[in-house]
GROMACS .gro file of C-alpha atoms in nm:
model
  484
    1MET     CA    1   0.000   0.000   0.000
    2ILE     CA    2   0.282   0.240   0.087
    3LYS     CA    3   0.443   0.183  -0.253
    4ASP     CA    4   0.105   0.252  -0.411
    5LEU     CA    5   0.110   0.604  -0.266
    6PHE     CA    6   0.412   0.698  -0.474
    7ILE     CA    7   0.279   0.614  -0.821
    8LYS     CA    8   0.429   0.858  -1.073
    9LYS     CA    9   0.322   1.027  -1.393
   10THR     CA   10   0.570   0.953  -1.671
   11LEU     CA   11   0.727   1.225  -1.883
   12ALA     CA   12   0.546   1.074  -2.182
   13GLN     CA   13   0.211   1.121  -2.007
   14LEU     CA   14   0.297   1.481  -1.925
   15ASP     CA   15   0.404   1.555  -2.283
   16GLU     CA   16   0.076   1.410  -2.406
   17GLN     CA   17  -0.114   1.630  -2.159
   18ALA     CA   18   0.066   1.938  -2.292
   19ASP     CA   19   0.007   1.845  -2.657
   20SER     CA   20  -0.217   2.089  -2.842
   21LYS     CA   21  -0.472   1.814  -2.911
   22HIS     CA   22  -0.533   1.769  -2.539
   23ASN     CA   23  -0.466   2.122  -2.415
   24GLU     CA   24  -0.790   2.318  -2.381
   25LEU     CA   25  -0.615   2.637  -2.264
   26ARG     CA   26  -0.502   2.904  -2.511
   27ARG     CA   27  -0.129   2.961  -2.567
   28HIS     CA   28  -0.070   3.337  -2.566
   29LEU     CA   29   0.239   3.394  -2.349
   30GLY     CA   30   0.587   3.462  -2.490
   31PRO     CA   31   0.917   3.520  -2.301
   32VAL     CA   32   0.847   3.891  -2.240
   33ASN     CA   33   0.498   3.819  -2.106
   34LEU     CA   34   0.634   3.544  -1.881
   35THR     CA   35   0.912   3.765  -1.744
   36LEU     CA   36   0.667   4.047  -1.679
   37LEU     CA   37   0.428   3.804  -1.508
   38GLY     CA   38   0.714   3.711  -1.276
   39ILE     CA   39   0.805   4.073  -1.209
   40GLY     CA   40   0.437   4.157  -1.174
   41CYS     CA   41   0.405   3.909  -0.891
   42VAL     CA   42   0.745   3.949  -0.725
   43ILE     CA   43   0.742   4.328  -0.701
   44GLY     CA   44   0.459   4.400  -0.467
   45ALA     CA   45   0.406   4.311  -0.106
   46GLY     CA   46   0.779   4.260  -0.049
   47ILE     CA   47   0.863   4.620  -0.134
   48PHE     CA   48   0.541   4.801  -0.055
   49VAL     CA   49   0.432   4.616   0.260
   50LEU     CA   50   0.652   4.352   0.425
   51THR     CA   51   0.987   4.534   0.403
   52GLY     CA   52   0.891   4.772   0.681
   53THR     CA   53   0.744   4.504   0.908
   54ALA     CA   54   1.043   4.272   0.872
   55ALA     CA   55   1.289   4.558   0.939
   56ALA     CA   56   1.101   4.683   1.247
   57LEU     CA   57   1.044   4.344   1.410
   58HIS     CA   58   1.333   4.125   1.297
   59ALA     CA   59   1.637   4.257   1.107
   60GLY     CA   60   1.661   4.635   1.141
   61PRO     CA   61   1.859   4.805   0.860
   62ALA     CA   62   2.012   4.464   0.787
   63ILE     CA   63   1.684   4.374   0.615
   64ALA     CA   64   1.891   4.424   0.298
   65LEU     CA   65   2.094   4.117   0.403
   66SER     CA   66   1.769   3.927   0.459
   67PHE     CA   67   1.672   4.001   0.100
   68ILE     CA   68   2.012   3.880  -0.022
   69ILE     CA   69   1.979   3.553   0.173
   70SER     CA   70   1.629   3.499   0.041
   71ALA     CA   71   1.742   3.582  -0.312
   72PHE     CA   72   2.024   3.329  -0.285
   73GLY     CA   73   1.781   3.056  -0.182
   74CYS     CA   74   1.543   3.163  -0.459
   75LEU     CA   75   1.817   3.159  -0.722
   76LEU     CA   76   1.914   2.805  -0.625
   77ALA     CA   77   1.550   2.695  -0.632
   78GLY     CA   78   1.491   2.899  -0.948
   79LEU     CA   79   1.760   2.707  -1.135
   80CYS     CA   80   1.582   2.384  -1.040
   81TYR     CA   81   1.244   2.526  -1.142
   82ALA     CA   82   1.392   2.630  -1.477
   83GLU     CA   83   1.507   2.276  -1.557
   84PHE     CA   84   1.170   2.130  -1.464
   85ALA     CA   85   0.984   2.394  -1.666
   86SER     CA   86   1.198   2.322  -1.974
   87MET     CA   87   1.118   1.948  -1.948
   88ILE     CA   88   0.756   1.944  -1.833
   89PRO     CA   89   0.543   2.204  -2.018
   90VAL     CA   90   0.233   2.143  -1.807
   91SER     CA   91   0.053   2.379  -1.568
   92GLY     CA   92   0.079   2.303  -1.199
   93SER     CA   93   0.429   2.417  -1.109
   94ALA     CA   94   0.587   2.222  -0.820
   95TYR     CA   95   0.281   1.997  -0.794
   96THR     CA   96   0.336   1.863  -1.147
   97TYR     CA   97   0.713   1.832  -1.095
   98GLY     CA   98   0.658   1.638  -0.773
   99TYR     CA   99   0.418   1.401  -0.952
  100ALA     CA  100   0.688   1.318  -1.209
  101THR     CA  101   0.969   1.262  -0.958
  102MET     CA  102   0.837   1.156  -0.618
  103GLY     CA  103   0.490   1.026  -0.685
  104GLU     CA  104   0.127   1.109  -0.624
  105PHE     CA  105   0.128   1.145  -0.245
  106ILE     CA  106   0.419   1.390  -0.246
  107ALA     CA  107   0.253   1.573  -0.537
  108TRP     CA  108  -0.062   1.606  -0.330
  109ILE     CA  109   0.136   1.745  -0.037
  110ILE     CA  110   0.293   2.006  -0.267
  111GLY     CA  111  -0.037   2.091  -0.434
  112TRP     CA  112  -0.210   2.136  -0.099
  113ASP     CA  113   0.090   2.331   0.026
  114LEU     CA  114   0.079   2.563  -0.277
  115ILE     CA  115  -0.261   2.682  -0.159
  116LEU     CA  116  -0.076   2.847   0.129
  117GLU     CA  117   0.148   3.018  -0.123
  118TYR     CA  118  -0.097   3.138  -0.384
  119LEU     CA  119  -0.439   3.162  -0.219
  120PHE     CA  120  -0.317   3.302   0.113
  121GLY     CA  121  -0.060   3.506  -0.077
  122SER     CA  122  -0.325   3.684  -0.279
  123ALA     CA  123  -0.520   3.750   0.041
  124THR     CA  124  -0.208   3.894   0.208
  125VAL     CA  125  -0.136   4.130  -0.079
  126ALA     CA  126  -0.500   4.236  -0.096
  127VAL     CA  127  -0.477   4.351   0.268
  128GLY     CA  128  -0.170   4.558   0.176
  129TRP     CA  129  -0.357   4.700  -0.125
  130SER     CA  130  -0.636   4.807   0.109
  131GLY     CA  131  -0.390   4.995   0.329
  132TYR     CA  132  -0.253   5.197   0.038
  133VAL     CA  133  -0.598   5.270  -0.108
  134SER     CA  134  -0.725   5.393   0.230
  135SER     CA  135  -0.418   5.614   0.265
  136LEU     CA  136  -0.451   5.761  -0.085
  137LEU     CA  137  -0.821   5.834  -0.038
  138ALA     CA  138  -0.745   6.004   0.294
  139ASP     CA  139  -0.498   6.233   0.113
  140VAL     CA  140  -0.780   6.365  -0.104
  141GLY     CA  141  -1.021   6.405   0.185
  142LEU     CA  142  -1.208   6.074   0.157
  143HIS     CA  143  -1.178   5.888   0.485
  144LEU     CA  144  -1.311   5.534   0.475
  145PRO     CA  145  -1.471   5.422   0.802
  146SER     CA  146  -1.234   5.191   0.988
  147ALA     CA  147  -1.521   4.944   1.021
  148ILE     CA  148  -1.498   4.862   0.648
  149CYS     CA  149  -1.124   4.895   0.576
  150GLN     CA  150  -0.958   4.696   0.857
  151SER     CA  151  -0.932   4.331   0.951
  152PRO     CA  152  -1.194   4.232   1.213
  153PHE     CA  153  -0.944   3.996   1.379
  154VAL     CA  154  -0.589   4.054   1.501
  155PHE     CA  155  -0.332   3.804   1.627
  156ASP     CA  156  -0.047   3.936   1.843
  157ALA     CA  157   0.149   3.850   2.157
  158GLU     CA  158  -0.173   3.851   2.358
  159GLY     CA  159  -0.342   3.608   2.118
  160TRP     CA  160  -0.658   3.655   1.911
  161HIS     CA  161  -0.884   3.954   1.965
  162THR     CA  162  -1.127   4.163   1.763
  163THR     CA  163  -1.074   4.518   1.634
  164GLY     CA  164  -1.436   4.625   1.610
  165ALA     CA  165  -1.420   4.635   1.230
  166ILE     CA  166  -1.676   4.448   1.019
  167ILE     CA  167  -1.477   4.364   0.704
  168ASN     CA  168  -1.180   4.485   0.503
  169PHE     CA  169  -1.391   4.582   0.202
  170PRO     CA  170  -1.116   4.725  -0.026
  171ALA     CA  171  -0.925   4.396   0.008
  172VAL     CA  172  -1.235   4.199  -0.093
  173PHE     CA  173  -1.296   4.437  -0.384
  174ILE     CA  174  -0.954   4.398  -0.547
  175VAL     CA  175  -0.973   4.018  -0.523
  176ALA     CA  176  -1.315   4.021  -0.690
  177LEU     CA  177  -1.194   4.254  -0.966
  178MET     CA  178  -0.883   4.047  -1.049
  179THR     CA  179  -1.086   3.725  -1.039
  180THR     CA  180  -1.325   3.868  -1.298
  181LEU     CA  181  -1.035   3.966  -1.525
  182LEU     CA  182  -0.884   3.617  -1.502
  183VAL     CA  183  -1.213   3.455  -1.596
  184ILE     CA  184  -1.235   3.675  -1.908
  185GLY     CA  185  -0.901   3.553  -2.047
  186ILE     CA  186  -0.525   3.498  -2.010
  187LYS     CA  187  -0.442   3.732  -2.300
  188GLU     CA  188  -0.634   4.019  -2.144
  189SER     CA  189  -0.484   3.943  -1.803
  190ALA     CA  190  -0.130   3.945  -1.945
  191LYS     CA  191  -0.187   4.280  -2.120
  192PHE     CA  192  -0.316   4.434  -1.798
  193ASN     CA  193  -0.017   4.295  -1.608
  194ASN     CA  194   0.235   4.429  -1.863
  195ILE     CA  195   0.103   4.784  -1.828
  196ILE     CA  196   0.095   4.766  -1.448
  197VAL     CA  197   0.451   4.630  -1.428
  198MET     CA  198   0.589   4.922  -1.630
  199ILE     CA  199   0.410   5.168  -1.401
  200LYS     CA  200   0.534   5.020  -1.076
  201VAL     CA  201   0.894   4.972  -1.190
  202ILE     CA  202   0.908   5.340  -1.291
  203VAL     CA  203   0.761   5.439  -0.953
  204ILE     CA  204   1.016   5.228  -0.764
  205LEU     CA  205   1.304   5.379  -0.963
  206LEU     CA  206   1.171   5.727  -0.881
  207PHE     CA  207   1.168   5.644  -0.508
  208ILE     CA  208   1.524   5.509  -0.518
  209GLY     CA  209   1.660   5.789  -0.738
  210PHE     CA  210   1.511   6.080  -0.544
  211GLY     CA  211   1.512   5.913  -0.201
  212ILE     CA  212   1.891   5.871  -0.193
  213ALA     CA  213   1.930   6.243  -0.122
  214TYR     CA  214   1.726   6.209   0.200
  215ILE     CA  215   1.914   5.915   0.349
  216ASP     CA  216   2.043   5.975   0.700
  217THR     CA  217   2.328   5.729   0.755
  218HIS     CA  218   2.267   5.743   1.132
  219ASN     CA  219   1.958   5.532   1.065
  220TRP     CA  220   2.191   5.254   0.947
  221THR     CA  221   2.377   5.253   1.280
  222PRO     CA  222   2.394   4.990   1.408
  223PHE     CA  223   2.338   4.812   1.078
  224ILE     CA  224   2.273   4.487   1.265
  225PRO     CA  225   2.099   4.582   1.593
  226ALA     CA  226   2.182   4.377   1.902
  227SER     CA  227   1.972   4.069   1.961
  228THR     CA  228   1.674   4.116   2.193
  229GLY     CA  229   1.548   3.759   2.163
  230PRO     CA  230   1.516   3.470   1.918
  231GLY     CA  231   1.438   3.608   1.573
  232GLU     CA  232   1.463   3.969   1.693
  233PHE     CA  233   1.771   4.146   1.554
  234GLY     CA  234   2.121   4.008   1.542
  235TRP     CA  235   2.187   3.731   1.290
  236SER     CA  236   1.891   3.527   1.410
  237GLY     CA  237   1.673   3.828   1.327
  238ILE     CA  238   1.829   3.853   0.982
  239LEU     CA  239   1.747   3.486   0.918
  240THR     CA  240   1.393   3.528   1.050
  241GLY     CA  241   1.358   3.840   0.836
  242ALA     CA  242   1.476   3.637   0.537
  243GLY     CA  243   1.206   3.380   0.607
  244VAL     CA  244   0.940   3.650   0.632
  245VAL     CA  245   1.042   3.848   0.320
  246PHE     CA  246   1.081   3.524   0.128
  247PHE     CA  247   0.715   3.589   0.055
  248ALA     CA  248   0.840   3.873  -0.164
  249TYR     CA  249   0.994   3.633  -0.414
  250ILE     CA  250   0.709   3.394  -0.477
  251GLY     CA  251   0.627   3.544  -0.814
  252PHE     CA  252   0.898   3.368  -1.011
  253ASP     CA  253   0.757   3.022  -0.944
  254ALA     CA  254   0.406   3.145  -1.029
  255VAL     CA  255   0.540   3.177  -1.384
  256SER     CA  256   0.572   2.798  -1.399
  257THR     CA  257   0.198   2.753  -1.339
  258THR     CA  258   0.125   2.897  -1.685
  259SER     CA  259   0.317   2.639  -1.892
  260GLN     CA  260   0.008   2.530  -2.084
  261GLU     CA  261  -0.056   2.890  -2.183
  262ALA     CA  262   0.301   2.962  -2.300
  263ILE     CA  263   0.372   2.963  -2.675
  264ASN     CA  264   0.709   2.786  -2.643
  265PRO     CA  265   0.728   2.671  -2.280
  266LYS     CA  266   1.042   2.459  -2.303
  267ARG     CA  267   1.245   2.759  -2.420
  268ASP     CA  268   1.064   3.053  -2.262
  269MET     CA  269   0.977   2.928  -1.911
  270PRO     CA  270   1.341   2.928  -1.788
  271ILE     CA  271   1.385   3.281  -1.929
  272GLY     CA  272   1.076   3.410  -1.752
  273ILE     CA  273   1.166   3.245  -1.420
  274LEU     CA  274   1.530   3.353  -1.394
  275ALA     CA  275   1.505   3.698  -1.558
  276SER     CA  276   1.222   3.810  -1.329
  277LEU     CA  277   1.412   3.687  -1.023
  278ILE     CA  278   1.734   3.875  -1.109
  279VAL     CA  279   1.560   4.206  -1.189
  280CYS     CA  280   1.352   4.198  -0.873
  281THR     CA  281   1.641   4.111  -0.640
  282ILE     CA  282   1.835   4.420  -0.749
  283LEU     CA  283   1.532   4.643  -0.693
  284TYR     CA  284   1.457   4.491  -0.351
  285ILE     CA  285   1.804   4.552  -0.214
  286ALA     CA  286   1.809   4.912  -0.340
  287VAL     CA  287   1.463   4.990  -0.196
  288SER     CA  288   1.535   4.833   0.145
  289LEU     CA  289   1.854   5.036   0.186
  290THR     CA  290   1.680   5.358   0.080
  291LEU     CA  291   1.382   5.293   0.306
  292THR     CA  292   1.584   5.220   0.623
  293GLY     CA  293   1.811   5.514   0.543
  294ILE     CA  294   1.524   5.762   0.537
  295VAL     CA  295   1.321   5.616   0.829
  296ASN     CA  296   1.453   5.461   1.149
  297TYR     CA  297   1.376   5.089   1.136
  298LYS     CA  298   1.190   5.106   1.470
  299ASP     CA  299   0.918   5.316   1.307
  300LEU     CA  300   0.858   5.096   1.003
  301ASN     CA  301   0.599   4.851   1.141
  302VAL     CA  302   0.321   5.007   0.933
  303PRO     CA  303   0.104   4.886   0.641
  304ALA     CA  304   0.253   5.143   0.398
  305PRO     CA  305   0.625   5.190   0.484
  306ILE     CA  306   0.728   5.367   0.163
  307ALA     CA  307   0.451   5.622   0.210
  308LEU     CA  308   0.588   5.679   0.562
  309ALA     CA  309   0.938   5.734   0.421
  310ILE     CA  310   0.809   6.001   0.185
  311ASP     CA  311   0.628   6.175   0.472
  312THR     CA  312   0.948   6.161   0.679
  313ALA     CA  313   1.149   6.322   0.398
  314GLY     CA  314   0.921   6.626   0.418
  315GLN     CA  315   0.830   6.872   0.144
  316GLY     CA  316   1.122   6.768  -0.076
  317LEU     CA  317   0.949   6.441  -0.166
  318ALA     CA  318   0.589   6.545  -0.105
  319TRP     CA  319   0.525   6.549  -0.482
  320LEU     CA  320   0.619   6.180  -0.493
  321ARG     CA  321   0.367   6.074  -0.230
  322PRO     CA  322   0.059   6.031  -0.454
  323ILE     CA  323   0.273   5.878  -0.731
  324ILE     CA  324   0.417   5.619  -0.494
  325LYS     CA  325   0.075   5.530  -0.362
  326ILE     CA  326  -0.070   5.498  -0.710
  327GLY     CA  327   0.229   5.282  -0.808
  328ALA     CA  328   0.183   5.067  -0.499
  329ILE     CA  329  -0.188   5.024  -0.564
  330ALA     CA  330  -0.124   4.932  -0.927
  331GLY     CA  331   0.166   4.707  -0.832
  332LEU     CA  332  -0.019   4.517  -0.567
  333SER     CA  333  -0.310   4.472  -0.809
  334SER     CA  334  -0.085   4.277  -1.046
  335VAL     CA  335   0.046   4.064  -0.758
  336VAL     CA  336  -0.309   3.966  -0.665
  337LEU     CA  337  -0.375   3.889  -1.032
  338VAL     CA  338  -0.074   3.658  -1.077
  339LEU     CA  339  -0.123   3.476  -0.746
  340LEU     CA  340  -0.488   3.407  -0.823
  341LEU     CA  341  -0.375   3.293  -1.168
  342GLY     CA  342  -0.121   3.054  -1.015
  343GLN     CA  343  -0.366   2.904  -0.767
  344SER     CA  344  -0.638   2.846  -1.025
  345ARG     CA  345  -0.389   2.668  -1.253
  346VAL     CA  346  -0.266   2.443  -0.971
  347PHE     CA  347  -0.627   2.350  -0.889
  348PHE     CA  348  -0.692   2.291  -1.260
  349SER     CA  349  -0.396   2.051  -1.286
  350MET     CA  350  -0.495   1.862  -0.971
  351ALA     CA  351  -0.854   1.829  -1.092
  352SER     CA  352  -0.734   1.716  -1.437
  353ASP     CA  353  -0.547   1.436  -1.258
  354GLY     CA  354  -0.861   1.340  -1.063
  355LEU     CA  355  -0.724   1.454  -0.727
  356LEU     CA  356  -0.984   1.730  -0.694
  357TRP     CA  357  -1.347   1.750  -0.805
  358LYS     CA  358  -1.423   1.726  -1.179
  359SER     CA  359  -1.581   2.069  -1.191
  360PHE     CA  360  -1.241   2.223  -1.110
  361ALA     CA  361  -1.112   2.102  -1.449
  362LYS     CA  362  -1.387   2.272  -1.652
  363VAL     CA  363  -1.274   2.525  -1.913
  364HIS     CA  364  -1.500   2.812  -2.017
  365PRO     CA  365  -1.632   2.746  -2.371
  366LYS     CA  366  -1.575   3.107  -2.482
  367PHE     CA  367  -1.288   3.243  -2.272
  368LYS     CA  368  -1.087   2.916  -2.259
  369THR     CA  369  -0.999   2.971  -1.893
  370PRO     CA  370  -1.050   2.735  -1.595
  371TYR     CA  371  -1.331   2.953  -1.469
  372ILE     CA  372  -1.464   2.731  -1.189
  373THR     CA  373  -1.127   2.710  -1.013
  374THR     CA  374  -1.069   3.081  -1.071
  375ILE     CA  375  -1.402   3.176  -0.909
  376VAL     CA  376  -1.354   2.934  -0.616
  377THR     CA  377  -1.002   3.067  -0.558
  378GLY     CA  378  -1.127   3.425  -0.569
  379CYS     CA  379  -1.406   3.356  -0.318
  380PHE     CA  380  -1.172   3.199  -0.063
  381ALA     CA  381  -0.906   3.466  -0.111
  382ALA     CA  382  -1.169   3.739  -0.061
  383PHE     CA  383  -1.287   3.568   0.258
  384PHE     CA  384  -0.941   3.556   0.416
  385ALA     CA  385  -0.846   3.905   0.292
  386GLY     CA  386  -1.163   4.049   0.437
  387LEU     CA  387  -1.119   3.902   0.784
  388PHE     CA  388  -0.754   3.841   0.876
  389PRO     CA  389  -0.443   4.062   0.935
  390ILE     CA  390  -0.147   4.079   0.700
  391GLY     CA  391   0.123   3.950   0.939
  392LEU     CA  392  -0.045   3.617   1.010
  393LEU     CA  393  -0.126   3.557   0.643
  394GLY     CA  394   0.229   3.649   0.532
  395GLU     CA  395   0.395   3.394   0.762
  396LEU     CA  396   0.168   3.116   0.633
  397VAL     CA  397   0.260   3.206   0.276
  398SER     CA  398   0.633   3.202   0.348
  399ILE     CA  399   0.638   2.856   0.505
  400GLY     CA  400   0.422   2.714   0.227
  401THR     CA  401   0.650   2.857  -0.042
  402LEU     CA  402   0.969   2.739   0.126
  403LEU     CA  403   0.839   2.383   0.159
  404ALA     CA  404   0.754   2.375  -0.212
  405PHE     CA  405   1.104   2.498  -0.298
  406VAL     CA  406   1.269   2.232  -0.082
  407ILE     CA  407   1.077   1.957  -0.259
  408VAL     CA  408   1.151   2.099  -0.607
  409CYS     CA  409   1.525   2.109  -0.530
  410ILE     CA  410   1.520   1.747  -0.412
  411GLY     CA  411   1.314   1.653  -0.718
  412ILE     CA  412   1.591   1.762  -0.959
  413ILE     CA  413   1.835   1.520  -0.797
  414ILE     CA  414   1.582   1.238  -0.827
  415LEU     CA  415   1.499   1.319  -1.190
  416ARG     CA  416   1.866   1.319  -1.288
  417LYS     CA  417   1.884   0.964  -1.154
  418THR     CA  418   1.554   0.831  -1.291
  419GLU     CA  419   1.548   1.015  -1.627
  420PRO     CA  420   1.914   1.090  -1.708
  421ASP     CA  421   1.864   1.089  -2.087
  422ALA     CA  422   1.542   1.293  -2.104
  423PRO     CA  423   1.578   1.605  -2.324
  424ARG     CA  424   1.637   1.923  -2.125
  425ALA     CA  425   1.625   2.265  -2.289
  426PHE     CA  426   1.780   2.404  -1.967
  427LYS     CA  427   1.999   2.215  -1.722
  428THR     CA  428   2.056   2.316  -1.360
  429PRO     CA  429   2.436   2.358  -1.322
  430TRP     CA  430   2.648   2.174  -1.066
  431VAL     CA  431   2.398   1.905  -0.973
  432PRO     CA  432   2.370   1.786  -0.696
  433VAL     CA  433   2.548   2.084  -0.528
  434ILE     CA  434   2.298   2.352  -0.639
  435PRO     CA  435   1.983   2.152  -0.546
  436ILE     CA  436   2.128   2.045  -0.208
  437LEU     CA  437   2.227   2.403  -0.124
  438GLY     CA  438   1.886   2.528  -0.238
  439ALA     CA  439   1.704   2.276  -0.017
  440LEU     CA  440   1.926   2.358   0.283
  441VAL     CA  441   1.894   2.737   0.251
  442CYS     CA  442   1.517   2.714   0.216
  443PHE     CA  443   1.486   2.473   0.508
  444VAL     CA  444   1.697   2.697   0.734
  445GLN     CA  445   1.460   2.984   0.657
  446MET     CA  446   1.164   2.758   0.735
  447ALA     CA  447   1.323   2.668   1.068
  448SER     CA  448   1.364   3.038   1.148
  449LEU     CA  449   0.991   3.112   1.122
  450PRO     CA  450   0.783   3.135   1.442
  451LYS     CA  451   0.669   2.806   1.600
  452ASP     CA  452   0.303   2.901   1.564
  453THR     CA  453   0.352   2.910   1.187
  454TRP     CA  454   0.474   2.549   1.196
  455TYR     CA  455   0.171   2.445   1.402
  456ARG     CA  456  -0.058   2.601   1.143
  457LEU     CA  457   0.131   2.422   0.864
  458PHE     CA  458   0.084   2.085   1.036
  459GLY     CA  459  -0.284   2.157   1.091
  460TRP     CA  460  -0.326   2.257   0.728
  461MET     CA  461  -0.150   1.942   0.610
  462ALA     CA  462  -0.371   1.725   0.832
  463ILE     CA  463  -0.678   1.865   0.654
  464GLY     CA  464  -0.511   1.787   0.321
  465PHE     CA  465  -0.439   1.427   0.419
  466ILE     CA  466  -0.805   1.372   0.507
  467ILE     CA  467  -0.914   1.494   0.162
  468TYR     CA  468  -0.648   1.285  -0.012
  469PHE     CA  469  -0.734   0.956   0.158
  470THR     CA  470  -1.112   1.003   0.145
  471TYR     CA  471  -1.143   1.139  -0.211
  472SER     CA  472  -0.829   1.199  -0.418
  473ARG     CA  473  -0.673   0.855  -0.392
  474LYS     CA  474  -0.995   0.687  -0.509
  475HIS     CA  475  -1.038   0.916  -0.811
  476SER     CA  476  -0.676   0.941  -0.928
  477LYS     CA  477  -0.664   0.912  -1.308
  478THR     CA  478  -0.302   0.800  -1.298
  479ARG     CA  479  -0.393   0.517  -1.062
  480GLN     CA  480  -0.688   0.419  -1.282
  481TYR     CA  481  -0.467   0.430  -1.592
  482ARG     CA  482  -0.211   0.195  -1.436
  483GLN     CA  483  -0.482  -0.049  -1.327
  484GLU     CA  484  -0.629  -0.079  -1.678
   0.00000   0.00000   0.00000
């Protein structure tokens, strides 16, 4: 029975699934679109939201080092993702790769885990979007009642308690809007994302270019504040900060969920994955240094840290305030879009394999999008965004992402052993050194996250196991195919 849990999909089966005769999704995405999808997802909450929180609570000015550590782990994992994407042009990202290398049960674990990354990720970013929208509206004299623009529940050192708010309506609104766009079509979604990415990159470059003049180097002293406890400043704080801001890099693997909508996935997927990661890492480091140079790290635990930095700089940067907020709002919109896109495609792949309900594999007859999974994903994301705070959601996303990366890195080593002669348009260099390092770096960051986050991960996985053993295992198409 145990052996039966690890039944695998062959590369031949996956190639057949990606073949145009069997692929119901439309192929519209080229290398530029894929790269911009990655940038569209990566540049968002990491810069506009979580940078300030991670600096204030964990790493201080050394948050720049946290970004470097996270980027290193992402680069190692990204090289592994690129090889998989060049070999297996099927939607589903790490779920599909796990199915080909470690079997169905591990694939299920990854697929269920990816919900933490994409679904909770979109909810997290939507909460950040709400913060910037509320701030921008306040600047023009429109003050939203706190009852409809804040999370009703908060989790802090004292545990759970209510805020008196009813719902975070702006967060629900942006999820609903992006869900509608995704249902309409991938081509339209990609065009929207391309425009938004150009806007937010320009805005970020403006903040870096003009903000340098307002840096007070005293704010960088000490660059690594003394430790005040586990995960709070010192090197342990830098590592914890790296685990928290790891959330900022999840966009590059979301690119791999769109393989069945890429024109030439075997060539273009590695380009999109690695190019988006490199561009975003450079921008993250520059922004984190500028931000902590303008504002003392102790004051950065706010929903809109860059807006705070502009306020701190005074009249000299006052003109940039509305531009930054508009850029942040636009930027976070594209992050929500790409994360919802990634989650719906993972659900679509799992349903196509029989591991989730048949309706999840339905494709819209006109729009050629997996509309059922997109709507279900949007409803759940709106629910969590409307009720829960950003910090709690962000930690769940980070641990889910890191676990997926660990498994992908291990999967490359396995695939080199089991399928050594399979054609690879891109090969991860220095195997097994790169995959082992990638798995270790990601696992260390997982270990640095708060214990409560681990408890939630175990609880989430327990729910997943119940669904797998009561439904998925009985309806697995791969299992049925092997038994015929």
